mmCIF file of C-alpha atoms in Angstrom:
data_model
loop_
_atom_site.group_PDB
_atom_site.id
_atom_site.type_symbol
_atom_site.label_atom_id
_atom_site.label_comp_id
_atom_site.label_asym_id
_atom_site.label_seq_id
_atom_site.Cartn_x
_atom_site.Cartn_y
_atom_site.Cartn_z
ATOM 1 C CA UNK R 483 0.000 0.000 0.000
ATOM 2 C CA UNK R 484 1.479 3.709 -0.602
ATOM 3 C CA UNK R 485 0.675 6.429 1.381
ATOM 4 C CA UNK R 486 0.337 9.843 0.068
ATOM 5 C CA UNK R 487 2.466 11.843 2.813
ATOM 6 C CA UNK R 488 5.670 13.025 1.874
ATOM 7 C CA UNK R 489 4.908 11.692 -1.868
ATOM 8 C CA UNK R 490 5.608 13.503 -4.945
ATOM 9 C CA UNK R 491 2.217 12.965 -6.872
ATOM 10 C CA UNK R 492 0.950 13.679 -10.253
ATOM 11 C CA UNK R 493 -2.310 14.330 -11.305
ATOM 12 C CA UNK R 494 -3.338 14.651 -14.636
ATOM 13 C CA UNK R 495 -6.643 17.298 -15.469
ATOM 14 C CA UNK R 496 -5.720 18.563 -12.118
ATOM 15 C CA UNK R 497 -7.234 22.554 -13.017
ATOM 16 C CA UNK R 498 -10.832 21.504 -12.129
ATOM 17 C CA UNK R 499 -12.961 19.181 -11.463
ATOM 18 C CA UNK R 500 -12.151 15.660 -10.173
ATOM 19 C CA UNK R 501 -8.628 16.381 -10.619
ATOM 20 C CA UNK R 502 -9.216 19.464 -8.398
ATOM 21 C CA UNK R 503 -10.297 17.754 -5.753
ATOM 22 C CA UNK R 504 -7.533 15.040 -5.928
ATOM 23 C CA UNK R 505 -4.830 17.583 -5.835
ATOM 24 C CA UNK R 506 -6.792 19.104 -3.084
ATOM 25 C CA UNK R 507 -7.444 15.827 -1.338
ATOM 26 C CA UNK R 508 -3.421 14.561 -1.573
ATOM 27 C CA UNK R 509 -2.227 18.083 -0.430
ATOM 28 C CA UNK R 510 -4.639 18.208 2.838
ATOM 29 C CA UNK R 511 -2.784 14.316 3.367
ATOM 30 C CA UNK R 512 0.603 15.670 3.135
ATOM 31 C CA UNK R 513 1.710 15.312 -0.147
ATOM 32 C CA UNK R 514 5.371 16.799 -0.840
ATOM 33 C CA UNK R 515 4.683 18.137 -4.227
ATOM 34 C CA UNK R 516 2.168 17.764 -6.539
ATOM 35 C CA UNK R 517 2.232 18.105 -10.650
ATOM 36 C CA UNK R 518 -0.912 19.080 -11.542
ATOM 37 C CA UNK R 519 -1.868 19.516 -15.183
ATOM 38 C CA UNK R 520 -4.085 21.246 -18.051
ATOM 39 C CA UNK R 521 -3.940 21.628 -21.205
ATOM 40 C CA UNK R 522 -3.225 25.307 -20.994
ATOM 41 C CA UNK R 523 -0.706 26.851 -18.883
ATOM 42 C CA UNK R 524 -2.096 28.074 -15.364
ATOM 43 C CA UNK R 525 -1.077 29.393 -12.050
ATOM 44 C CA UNK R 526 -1.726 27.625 -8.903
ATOM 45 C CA UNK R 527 0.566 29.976 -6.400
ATOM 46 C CA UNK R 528 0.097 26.780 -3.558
ATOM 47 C CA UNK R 529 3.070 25.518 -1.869
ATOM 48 C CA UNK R 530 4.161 22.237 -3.452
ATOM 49 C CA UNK R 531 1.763 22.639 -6.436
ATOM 50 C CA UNK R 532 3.237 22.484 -10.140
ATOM 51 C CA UNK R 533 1.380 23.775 -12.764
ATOM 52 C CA UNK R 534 2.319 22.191 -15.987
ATOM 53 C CA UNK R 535 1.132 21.719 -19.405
ATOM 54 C CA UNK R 536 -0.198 18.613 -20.518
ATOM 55 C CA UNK R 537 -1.335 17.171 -23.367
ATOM 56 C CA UNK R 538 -2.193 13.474 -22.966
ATOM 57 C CA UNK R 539 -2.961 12.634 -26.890
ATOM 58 C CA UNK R 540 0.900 13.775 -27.302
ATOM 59 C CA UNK R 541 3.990 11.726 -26.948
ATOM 60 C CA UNK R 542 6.133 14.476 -27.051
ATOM 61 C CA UNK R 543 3.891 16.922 -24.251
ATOM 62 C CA UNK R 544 4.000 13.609 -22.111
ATOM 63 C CA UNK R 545 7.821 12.747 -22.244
ATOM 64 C CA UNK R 546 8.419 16.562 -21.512
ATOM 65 C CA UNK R 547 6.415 16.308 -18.393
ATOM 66 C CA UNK R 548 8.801 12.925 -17.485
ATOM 67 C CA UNK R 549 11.432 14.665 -18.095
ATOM 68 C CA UNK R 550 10.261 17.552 -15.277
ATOM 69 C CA UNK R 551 8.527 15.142 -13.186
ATOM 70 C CA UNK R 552 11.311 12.910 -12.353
ATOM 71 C CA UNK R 553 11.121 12.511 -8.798
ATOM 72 C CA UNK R 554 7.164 11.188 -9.029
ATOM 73 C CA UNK R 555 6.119 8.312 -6.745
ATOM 74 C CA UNK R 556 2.248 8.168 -7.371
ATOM 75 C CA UNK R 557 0.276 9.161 -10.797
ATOM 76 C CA UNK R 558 -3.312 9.838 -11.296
ATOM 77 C CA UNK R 559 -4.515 9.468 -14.625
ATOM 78 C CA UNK R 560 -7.322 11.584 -14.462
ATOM 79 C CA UNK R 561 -7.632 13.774 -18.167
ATOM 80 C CA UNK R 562 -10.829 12.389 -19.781
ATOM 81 C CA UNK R 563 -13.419 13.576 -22.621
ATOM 82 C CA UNK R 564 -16.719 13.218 -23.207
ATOM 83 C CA UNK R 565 -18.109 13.511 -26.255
ATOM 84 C CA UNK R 566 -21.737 12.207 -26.806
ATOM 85 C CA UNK R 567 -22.899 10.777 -29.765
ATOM 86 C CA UNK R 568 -24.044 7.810 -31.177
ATOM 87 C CA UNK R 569 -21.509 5.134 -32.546
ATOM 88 C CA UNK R 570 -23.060 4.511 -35.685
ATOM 89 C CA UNK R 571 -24.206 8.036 -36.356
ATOM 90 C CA UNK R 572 -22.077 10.294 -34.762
ATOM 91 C CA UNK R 573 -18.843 11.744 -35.880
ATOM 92 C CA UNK R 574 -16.536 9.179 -36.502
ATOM 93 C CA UNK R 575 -13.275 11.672 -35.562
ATOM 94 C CA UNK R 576 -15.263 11.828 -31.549
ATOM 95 C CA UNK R 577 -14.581 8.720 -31.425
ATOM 96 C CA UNK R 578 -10.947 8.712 -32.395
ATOM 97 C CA UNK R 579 -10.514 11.773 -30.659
ATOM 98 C CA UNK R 580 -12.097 9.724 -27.110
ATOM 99 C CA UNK R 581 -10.076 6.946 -27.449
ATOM 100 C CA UNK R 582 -6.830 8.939 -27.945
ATOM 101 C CA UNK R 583 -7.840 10.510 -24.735
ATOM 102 C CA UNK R 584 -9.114 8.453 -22.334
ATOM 103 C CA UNK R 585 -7.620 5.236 -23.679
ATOM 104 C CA UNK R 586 -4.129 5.889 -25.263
ATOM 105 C CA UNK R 587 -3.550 8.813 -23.530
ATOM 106 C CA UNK R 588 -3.065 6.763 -20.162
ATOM 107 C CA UNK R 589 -0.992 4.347 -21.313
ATOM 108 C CA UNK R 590 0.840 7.124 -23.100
ATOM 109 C CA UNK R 591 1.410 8.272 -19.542
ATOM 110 C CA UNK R 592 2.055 4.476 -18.112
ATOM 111 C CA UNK R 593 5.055 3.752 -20.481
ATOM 112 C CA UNK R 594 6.514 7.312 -19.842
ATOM 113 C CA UNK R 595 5.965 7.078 -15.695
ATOM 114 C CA UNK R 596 6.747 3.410 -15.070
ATOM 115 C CA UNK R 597 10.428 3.569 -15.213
ATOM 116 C CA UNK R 598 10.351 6.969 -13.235
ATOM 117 C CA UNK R 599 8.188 4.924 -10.415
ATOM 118 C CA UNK R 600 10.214 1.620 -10.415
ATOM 119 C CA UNK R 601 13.275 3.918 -10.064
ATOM 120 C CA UNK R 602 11.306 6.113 -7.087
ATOM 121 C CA UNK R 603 10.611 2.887 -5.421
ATOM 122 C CA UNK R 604 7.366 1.342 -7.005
ATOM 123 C CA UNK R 605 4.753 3.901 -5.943
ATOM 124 C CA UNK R 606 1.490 3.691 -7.471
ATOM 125 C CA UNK R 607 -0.526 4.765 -10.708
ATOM 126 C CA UNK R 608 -3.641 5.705 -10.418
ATOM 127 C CA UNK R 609 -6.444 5.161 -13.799
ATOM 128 C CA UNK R 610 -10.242 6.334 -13.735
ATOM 129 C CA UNK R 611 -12.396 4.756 -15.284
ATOM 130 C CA UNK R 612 -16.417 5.218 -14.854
ATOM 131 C CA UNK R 613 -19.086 3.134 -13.936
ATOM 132 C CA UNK R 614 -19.834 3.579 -17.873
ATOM 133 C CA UNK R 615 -16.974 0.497 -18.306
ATOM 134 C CA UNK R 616 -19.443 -1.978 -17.582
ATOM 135 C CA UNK R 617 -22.814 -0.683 -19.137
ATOM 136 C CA UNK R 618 -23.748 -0.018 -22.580
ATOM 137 C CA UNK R 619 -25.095 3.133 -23.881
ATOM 138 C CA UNK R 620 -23.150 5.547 -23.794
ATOM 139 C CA UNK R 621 -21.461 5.743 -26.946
ATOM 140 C CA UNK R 622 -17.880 6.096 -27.489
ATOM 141 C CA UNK R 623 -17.288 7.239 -23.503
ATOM 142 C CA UNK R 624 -18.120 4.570 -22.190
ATOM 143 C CA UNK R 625 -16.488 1.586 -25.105
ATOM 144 C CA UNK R 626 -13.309 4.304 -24.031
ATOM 145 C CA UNK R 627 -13.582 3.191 -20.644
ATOM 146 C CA UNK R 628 -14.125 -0.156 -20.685
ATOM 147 C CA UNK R 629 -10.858 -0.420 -22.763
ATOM 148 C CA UNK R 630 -9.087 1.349 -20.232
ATOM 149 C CA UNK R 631 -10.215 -1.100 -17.179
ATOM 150 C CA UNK R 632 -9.145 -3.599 -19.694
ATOM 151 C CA UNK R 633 -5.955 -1.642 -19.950
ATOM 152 C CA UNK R 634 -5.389 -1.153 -16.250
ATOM 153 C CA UNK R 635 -5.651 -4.775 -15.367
ATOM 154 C CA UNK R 636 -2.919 -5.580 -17.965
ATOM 155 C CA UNK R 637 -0.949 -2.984 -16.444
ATOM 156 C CA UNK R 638 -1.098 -4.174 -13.026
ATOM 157 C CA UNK R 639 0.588 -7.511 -14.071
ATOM 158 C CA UNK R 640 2.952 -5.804 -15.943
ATOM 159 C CA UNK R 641 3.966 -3.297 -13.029
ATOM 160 C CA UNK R 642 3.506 -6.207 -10.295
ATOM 161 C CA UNK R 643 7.521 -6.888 -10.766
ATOM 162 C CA UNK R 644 8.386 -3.600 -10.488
ATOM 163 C CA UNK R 645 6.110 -3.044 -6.756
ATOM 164 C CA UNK R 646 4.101 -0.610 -8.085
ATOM 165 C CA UNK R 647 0.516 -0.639 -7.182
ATOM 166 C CA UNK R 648 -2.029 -0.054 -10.173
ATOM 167 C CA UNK R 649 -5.426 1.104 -9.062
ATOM 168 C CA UNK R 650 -8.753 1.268 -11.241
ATOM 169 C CA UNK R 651 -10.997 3.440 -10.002
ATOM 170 C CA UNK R 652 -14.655 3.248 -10.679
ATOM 171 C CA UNK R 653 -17.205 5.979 -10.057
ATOM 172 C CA UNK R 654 -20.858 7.196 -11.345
ATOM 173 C CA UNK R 655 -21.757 10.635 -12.359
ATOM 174 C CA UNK R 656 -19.527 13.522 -10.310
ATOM 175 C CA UNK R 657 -20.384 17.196 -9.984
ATOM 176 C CA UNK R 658 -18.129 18.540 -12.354
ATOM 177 C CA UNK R 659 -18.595 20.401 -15.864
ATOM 178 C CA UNK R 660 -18.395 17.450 -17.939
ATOM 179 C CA UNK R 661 -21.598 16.046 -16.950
ATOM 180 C CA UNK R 662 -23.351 19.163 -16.319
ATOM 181 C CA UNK R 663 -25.887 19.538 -18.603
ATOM 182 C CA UNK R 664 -27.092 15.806 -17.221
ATOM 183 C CA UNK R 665 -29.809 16.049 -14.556
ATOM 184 C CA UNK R 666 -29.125 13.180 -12.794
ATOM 185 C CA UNK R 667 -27.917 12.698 -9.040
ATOM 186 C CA UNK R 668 -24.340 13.766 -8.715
ATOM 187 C CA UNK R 669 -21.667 12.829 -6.478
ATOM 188 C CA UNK R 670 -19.727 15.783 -4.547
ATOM 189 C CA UNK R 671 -15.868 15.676 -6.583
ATOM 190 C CA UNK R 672 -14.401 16.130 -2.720
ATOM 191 C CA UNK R 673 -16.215 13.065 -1.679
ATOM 192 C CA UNK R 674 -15.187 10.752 -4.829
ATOM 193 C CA UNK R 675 -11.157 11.619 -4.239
ATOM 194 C CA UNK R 676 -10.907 10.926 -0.658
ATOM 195 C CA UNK R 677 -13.033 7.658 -1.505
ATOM 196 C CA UNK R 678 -10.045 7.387 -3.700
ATOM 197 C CA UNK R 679 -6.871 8.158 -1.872
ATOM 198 C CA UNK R 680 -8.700 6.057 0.838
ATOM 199 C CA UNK R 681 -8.504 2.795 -1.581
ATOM 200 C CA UNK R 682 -5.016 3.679 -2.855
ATOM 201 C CA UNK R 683 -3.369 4.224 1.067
ATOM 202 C CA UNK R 684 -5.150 0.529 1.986
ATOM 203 C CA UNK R 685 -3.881 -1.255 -0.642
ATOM 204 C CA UNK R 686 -6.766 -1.333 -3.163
ATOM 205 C CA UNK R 687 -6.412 -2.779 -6.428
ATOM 206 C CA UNK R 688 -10.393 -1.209 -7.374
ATOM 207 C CA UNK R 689 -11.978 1.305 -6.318
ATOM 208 C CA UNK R 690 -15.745 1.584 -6.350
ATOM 209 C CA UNK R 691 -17.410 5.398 -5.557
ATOM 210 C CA UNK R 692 -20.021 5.235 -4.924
ATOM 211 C CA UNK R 693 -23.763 2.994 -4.360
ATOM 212 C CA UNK R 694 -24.071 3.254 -8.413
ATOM 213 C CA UNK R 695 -20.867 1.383 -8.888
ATOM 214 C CA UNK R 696 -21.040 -1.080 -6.652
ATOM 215 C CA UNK R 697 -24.842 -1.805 -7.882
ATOM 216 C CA UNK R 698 -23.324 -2.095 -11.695
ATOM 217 C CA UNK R 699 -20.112 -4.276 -10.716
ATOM 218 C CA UNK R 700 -22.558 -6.333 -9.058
ATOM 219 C CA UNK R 701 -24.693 -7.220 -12.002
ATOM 220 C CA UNK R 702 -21.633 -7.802 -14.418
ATOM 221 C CA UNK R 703 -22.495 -12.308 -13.352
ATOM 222 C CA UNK R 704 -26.336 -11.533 -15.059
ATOM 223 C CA UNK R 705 -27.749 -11.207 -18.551
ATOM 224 C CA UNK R 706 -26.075 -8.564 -20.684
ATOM 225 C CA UNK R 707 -29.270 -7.537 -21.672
ATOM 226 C CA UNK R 708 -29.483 -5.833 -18.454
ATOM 227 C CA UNK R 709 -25.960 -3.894 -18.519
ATOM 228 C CA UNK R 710 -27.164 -0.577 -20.270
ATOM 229 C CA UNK R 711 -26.501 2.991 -19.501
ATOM 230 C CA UNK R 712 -30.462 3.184 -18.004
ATOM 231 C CA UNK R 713 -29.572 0.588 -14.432
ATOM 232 C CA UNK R 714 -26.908 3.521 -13.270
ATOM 233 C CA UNK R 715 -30.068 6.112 -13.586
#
């Protein structure tokens, strides 16, 4: 298990949102420093916060954050789109573009971080993923995320040797811009990351957010029929 005091952490999407509250969440633990990142440069004048510019769909903007970020011990790989549409009708470039994000772009950041947290001691990376992974409906987000639990249990074998503990996390709809226009009962973003950094400092290899989640993983054993975007409402 890793705990976050004293760690140098990375979170990715850390300017609002989710990633806000993680960088908020890992600070009030005692976090050493923390990267956080946008896609624009910004100022956050906190102690032990650095801003940095990130571009997850980019090799290049990721291996220039390694090469700043050298000291990291635990990364979240929060950056994620959502672009809603159909998959048989909808623009076929939203669905590249989701993939590249929310797929590709965390492993983008697994291959450049793993040797930098094997040589820190192991640490831990951090992917989320969405209740979405396991029920259909929701277009390209949510065939995204169920490659990227797909992805992160690979990853955990693969980083196993190195002692670094690989963490899915799992969570329903959050109060935070990218689901705003859906009026459906929202989880509070401070609430889902200490849920988080609570599975990550016990050892967790999942984490489930919420009621919603644990309701979905728990149907995965019944018909298919029955895993659809309309059981998480």
């Amino acid at each position: 298990m890793v705990a976050v005091a004293g760690r140098v952490v990375v979170v990715t999407g850390g300017r609002r949102g989710l990633g806000a509250a993680l960088v908020d969440e890992v600070l009030a633990r005692g976090a050493r420093k923390v990267y956080s990142t946008a896609r624009s440069a910004y100022v956050d004048d906190r102690p032990g916060v650095v801003a940095a510019e990130l571009e997850v769909r980019s090799a290049a903007s990721v291996a220039a954050l390694a090469e700043i970020a050298t000291d990291a011990e635990i990364v979240f790989n929060n950056a994620g789109i959502l672009l809603p549409a159909p998959l048989l009708t909808g623009d076929f470039e939203d669905v590249t573009v989701t993939f590249d994000v929310n797929v590709f772009g965390p492993l983008r950041m697994a291959r450049a971080f793993a040797p930098i947290l094997g040589a820190n001691g192991g640490g831990a990376l951090v992917d989320m993923h969405s209740v979405l992974s396991w029920l259909a409906g929701s277009g390209a987000y949510g065939a995204s995320k169920a490659a990227a639990w797909s992805l992160t249990n690979s990853l955990r074998i693969e980083l196993a040797r190195q002692n670094t503990q690989v963490v899915g996390v799992h969570a329903g709809f959050i109060d935070t811009d990218m689901v705003s226009a859906l009026e459906l009962p929202k989880a509070d973003p401070a609430d889902v990351a200490a849920r988080i950094v609570d599975g990550l400092e016990s050892g967790a290899a999942e984490v489930l957010a919420d009621d919603v989640t644990v309701a979905a993983k728990a149907a995965l054993p019944g018909p298919v029929e029955n895993l659809t975007f309309s059981t998480a409402r």
